[in-house]
Coordinates of N, CA and C in Angstrom, one line a residue:
M1 N -27.4 -32.4 41.9 CA -28.6 -33.0 41.2 C -28.8 -32.8 40.5
L2 N -29.2 -33.8 38.6 CA -29.3 -34.0 37.7 C -28.6 -33.0 37.3
E3 N -27.1 -33.0 37.5 CA -26.2 -32.4 36.3 C -26.0 -32.0 34.8
E4 N -26.4 -33.0 34.8 CA -26.2 -32.8 33.5 C -27.5 -32.7 32.7
L5 N -29.1 -33.0 33.4 CA -30.1 -31.6 32.1 C -29.7 -30.8 32.5
K6 N -29.0 -30.0 33.5 CA -28.4 -28.8 33.8 C -27.8 -28.6 32.9
E7 N -26.7 -29.3 32.6 CA -26.2 -28.4 31.7 C -26.8 -28.3 30.1
Q8 N -27.5 -29.9 29.6 CA -27.6 -29.8 28.6 C -28.9 -28.0 28.5
I9 N -29.9 -28.2 29.1 CA -30.2 -26.8 29.7 C -29.7 -25.5 29.4
V10 N -28.3 -25.5 29.9 CA -27.9 -24.6 29.4 C -26.7 -24.4 28.2
T11 N -26.4 -25.6 27.6 CA -26.0 -25.5 25.7 C -27.1 -25.3 25.3
Y12 N -28.1 -25.7 25.4 CA -29.9 -25.6 24.2 C -29.6 -24.6 24.1
A13 N -30.2 -23.3 25.8 CA -30.7 -21.9 25.6 C -29.5 -21.3 25.0
L14 N -27.9 -21.1 25.3 CA -27.5 -21.1 24.7 C -26.5 -20.5 23.4
E15 N -27.2 -22.2 22.3 CA -27.4 -22.3 21.1 C -28.9 -21.7 20.9
A16 N -29.7 -21.4 21.1 CA -30.6 -20.5 20.8 C -30.4 -19.1 20.5
D17 N -30.1 -19.0 21.4 CA -29.7 -17.8 21.6 C -28.9 -17.6 21.1
R18 N -27.4 -17.4 20.2 CA -27.0 -17.2 20.0 C -27.0 -17.8 17.8
M19 N -29.0 -18.0 18.1 CA -29.0 -18.6 16.7 C -30.5 -17.7 16.2
G20 N -30.9 -16.8 17.2 CA -31.5 -15.9 17.0 C -32.7 -16.1 17.7
L21 N -33.1 -17.3 18.5 CA -35.0 -17.8 18.8 C -34.8 -17.0 20.4
C22 N -34.1 -17.7 20.7 CA -34.3 -17.1 22.1 C -33.3 -16.4 22.9
Q23 N -33.4 -14.6 22.5 CA -32.4 -13.5 22.7 C -32.9 -13.6 24.7
H24 N -31.0 -13.7 24.9 CA -31.4 -12.3 26.7 C -32.1 -13.0 27.5
R25 N -33.1 -12.5 27.6 CA -33.4 -13.3 29.1 C -35.3 -13.8 28.7
S26 N -35.2 -13.9 27.1 CA -36.5 -14.7 26.4 C -36.7 -15.9 26.6
G27 N -37.7 -16.5 26.2 CA -37.7 -17.8 26.4 C -37.5 -18.6 26.7
N28 N -37.8 -19.9 26.8 CA -37.8 -20.7 29.2 C -37.5 -21.9 28.3
F29 N -36.6 -22.6 28.7 CA -36.3 -24.6 28.6 C -36.7 -24.7 29.9
S30 N -36.9 -26.4 29.8 CA -37.2 -27.4 30.7 C -36.7 -28.7 30.3
V31 N -36.8 -29.7 31.0 CA -36.1 -31.2 30.1 C -36.5 -32.1 32.2
R32 N -36.9 -32.9 31.4 CA -37.9 -33.9 32.9 C -37.0 -34.3 32.7
D33 N -36.9 -35.5 33.6 CA -36.0 -36.7 34.4 C -37.2 -38.3 34.8
Q34 N -36.7 -38.8 33.6 CA -37.5 -39.8 33.4 C -37.3 -41.0 34.4
A35 N -36.9 -41.1 34.8 CA -36.3 -42.2 36.4 C -37.1 -41.1 37.3
S36 N -36.7 -39.8 38.2 CA -37.3 -39.6 38.5 C -37.8 -39.0 38.7
G37 N -38.6 -38.6 37.8 CA -40.3 -37.5 37.3 C -39.4 -35.6 37.5
L38 N -38.9 -35.2 38.4 CA -38.0 -34.2 38.1 C -37.9 -32.7 36.5
I39 N -38.6 -32.3 36.8 CA -37.9 -31.4 36.0 C -36.3 -30.3 36.7
C40 N -35.8 -30.2 35.3 CA -35.4 -29.0 35.6 C -35.7 -27.9 35.0
M41 N -35.6 -26.6 35.4 CA -36.2 -25.5 34.5 C -35.3 -23.6 34.5
T42 N -35.1 -23.5 33.2 CA -34.4 -22.0 33.2 C -34.9 -21.6 34.3
P43 N -33.8 -20.3 34.9 CA -34.4 -19.5 36.2 C -35.6 -17.8 35.7
T44 N -35.7 -17.3 36.2 CA -36.9 -16.3 35.3 C -34.9 -15.5 35.5
G45 N -35.9 -13.8 35.8 CA -35.1 -12.9 35.2 C -32.8 -12.8 35.4
I46 N -32.4 -13.9 34.7 CA -31.0 -14.2 34.3 C -31.0 -14.5 32.7
D47 N -30.0 -13.6 33.0 CA -30.0 -13.3 30.9 C -29.3 -14.4 31.0
R48 N -29.7 -15.8 29.6 CA -29.0 -16.8 29.2 C -27.7 -16.4 29.1
R49 N -26.3 -15.0 28.6 CA -25.6 -15.1 28.6 C -24.6 -15.7 29.4
T50 N -25.1 -16.1 30.5 CA -24.5 -15.7 32.0 C -25.0 -17.3 32.5
M51 N -25.8 -17.3 32.3 CA -27.1 -18.9 33.7 C -25.5 -19.8 33.2
K52 N -25.2 -20.4 34.2 CA -24.4 -21.2 34.4 C -25.3 -22.1 35.0
P53 N -25.0 -23.5 35.2 CA -25.8 -25.3 35.2 C -26.3 -25.3 37.2
A54 N -25.7 -24.5 37.3 CA -26.2 -24.0 39.0 C -27.6 -23.4 39.3
D55 N -27.2 -22.6 38.1 CA -28.7 -20.9 38.6 C -30.0 -22.2 37.6
V56 N -30.1 -23.4 37.3 CA -30.9 -24.2 36.9 C -31.8 -24.4 38.5
V57 N -33.2 -24.3 38.4 CA -34.0 -24.8 38.9 C -34.9 -26.1 39.0
V58 N -34.3 -26.8 40.3 CA -35.3 -28.3 40.0 C -36.4 -28.4 40.6
M59 N -37.3 -28.6 39.8 CA -38.8 -28.7 40.9 C -39.6 -30.5 40.6
D60 N -40.5 -29.8 41.4 CA -41.1 -31.7 41.5 C -42.6 -31.6 41.0
P61 N -43.3 -32.7 40.0 CA -44.9 -32.1 39.5 C -45.0 -31.3 40.0
Q62 N -45.3 -31.0 41.5 CA -46.3 -30.1 42.0 C -45.7 -29.0 42.1
A63 N -44.5 -28.3 40.9 CA -44.4 -26.5 41.4 C -43.6 -27.1 42.5
R64 N -43.4 -28.1 43.6 CA -42.2 -27.6 44.4 C -41.1 -28.0 44.3
V65 N -40.1 -26.6 44.0 CA -38.7 -26.5 44.1 C -37.9 -27.4 44.9
V66 N -37.5 -28.3 45.2 CA -36.6 -29.1 44.9 C -34.5 -28.7 45.4
E67 N -34.2 -28.1 44.6 CA -33.2 -27.6 44.6 C -33.3 -26.2 43.8
A68 N -32.1 -24.9 44.4 CA -32.0 -23.5 43.8 C -31.3 -22.8 44.2
I69 N -29.9 -24.5 43.4 CA -28.0 -24.4 44.7 C -28.0 -22.6 44.4
T70 N -28.6 -21.9 43.6 CA -28.1 -20.3 43.8 C -29.3 -19.2 44.1
G71 N -30.1 -19.5 44.6 CA -31.1 -18.7 45.3 C -32.2 -18.9 44.7
L72 N -32.0 -18.4 42.9 CA -33.3 -17.9 41.9 C -34.2 -19.0 41.9
R73 N -35.3 -18.1 41.0 CA -36.5 -18.9 41.0 C -37.4 -19.6 39.9
P74 N -38.4 -20.6 39.5 CA -37.9 -21.1 38.1 C -38.7 -19.3 37.4
T75 N -38.9 -19.9 35.8 CA -39.6 -19.6 35.3 C -41.0 -18.9 36.0
S76 N -41.1 -18.3 35.5 CA -42.7 -17.3 36.3 C -43.8 -18.7 35.0
E77 N -43.8 -19.7 34.0 CA -44.4 -19.7 33.1 C -44.0 -21.1 34.3
A78 N -43.4 -21.6 35.0 CA -43.3 -22.8 35.3 C -44.8 -23.9 35.3
L79 N -45.8 -22.9 35.5 CA -46.8 -23.6 35.2 C -47.2 -24.6 34.2
M80 N -46.8 -23.3 33.4 CA -47.8 -24.0 31.7 C -46.8 -25.0 31.0
H81 N -45.0 -25.2 31.7 CA -44.6 -26.2 31.4 C -44.7 -27.7 32.0
L82 N -45.4 -27.2 33.5 CA -45.9 -28.1 34.0 C -46.7 -29.5 33.6
A83 N -47.9 -27.7 33.2 CA -49.2 -28.7 32.5 C -49.3 -29.6 31.0
A84 N -47.7 -29.0 30.6 CA -47.7 -29.5 29.3 C -46.6 -31.1 29.7
Y85 N -46.2 -31.1 31.0 CA -45.1 -32.5 31.0 C -46.6 -33.5 31.8
E86 N -47.7 -33.5 32.5 CA -48.8 -33.8 32.7 C -49.9 -34.1 31.5
A87 N -50.1 -33.1 30.8 CA -50.3 -33.4 29.6 C -50.5 -34.9 28.7
R88 N -48.8 -34.8 28.5 CA -48.3 -35.4 28.0 C -47.8 -36.1 28.2
P89 N -47.5 -37.3 29.0 CA -46.0 -37.9 29.7 C -45.1 -38.7 28.7
D90 N -45.2 -38.7 27.4 CA -44.3 -39.3 27.2 C -43.8 -37.8 26.7
A91 N -44.1 -36.7 27.1 CA -42.8 -35.3 26.2 C -41.9 -35.2 27.7
V92 N -40.9 -34.8 26.7 CA -38.7 -35.0 27.9 C -38.5 -33.9 28.2
A93 N -39.1 -32.6 27.4 CA -38.3 -31.1 27.0 C -40.2 -30.1 26.0
V94 N -39.9 -29.2 26.9 CA -40.4 -27.9 27.2 C -39.2 -27.0 26.4
V95 N -40.2 -26.2 25.1 CA -39.0 -25.2 25.2 C -40.1 -23.7 24.6
H96 N -39.8 -22.7 24.3 CA -41.0 -21.8 23.7 C -40.3 -20.7 23.3

């Protein structure tokens, strides 16, 4: 589900790590699928350098996990990401 978006999250998270912006377990990334409204989000408790697309969690706008292939939970800051999307319907991604 939403494999391309999951791959993008991993790519950008690794690039941010390489650039020294969000190292190892710091920082979170999410992307909203415009068609479905579902949100792909980095999981909690995983080093970005070992993260795979299957580790990315898919949530709905009501904070329900729709898919977690490897059983990981979304970032503890998931509600902040969801609030940003609610406040900004034009936002496609949240990175911090």
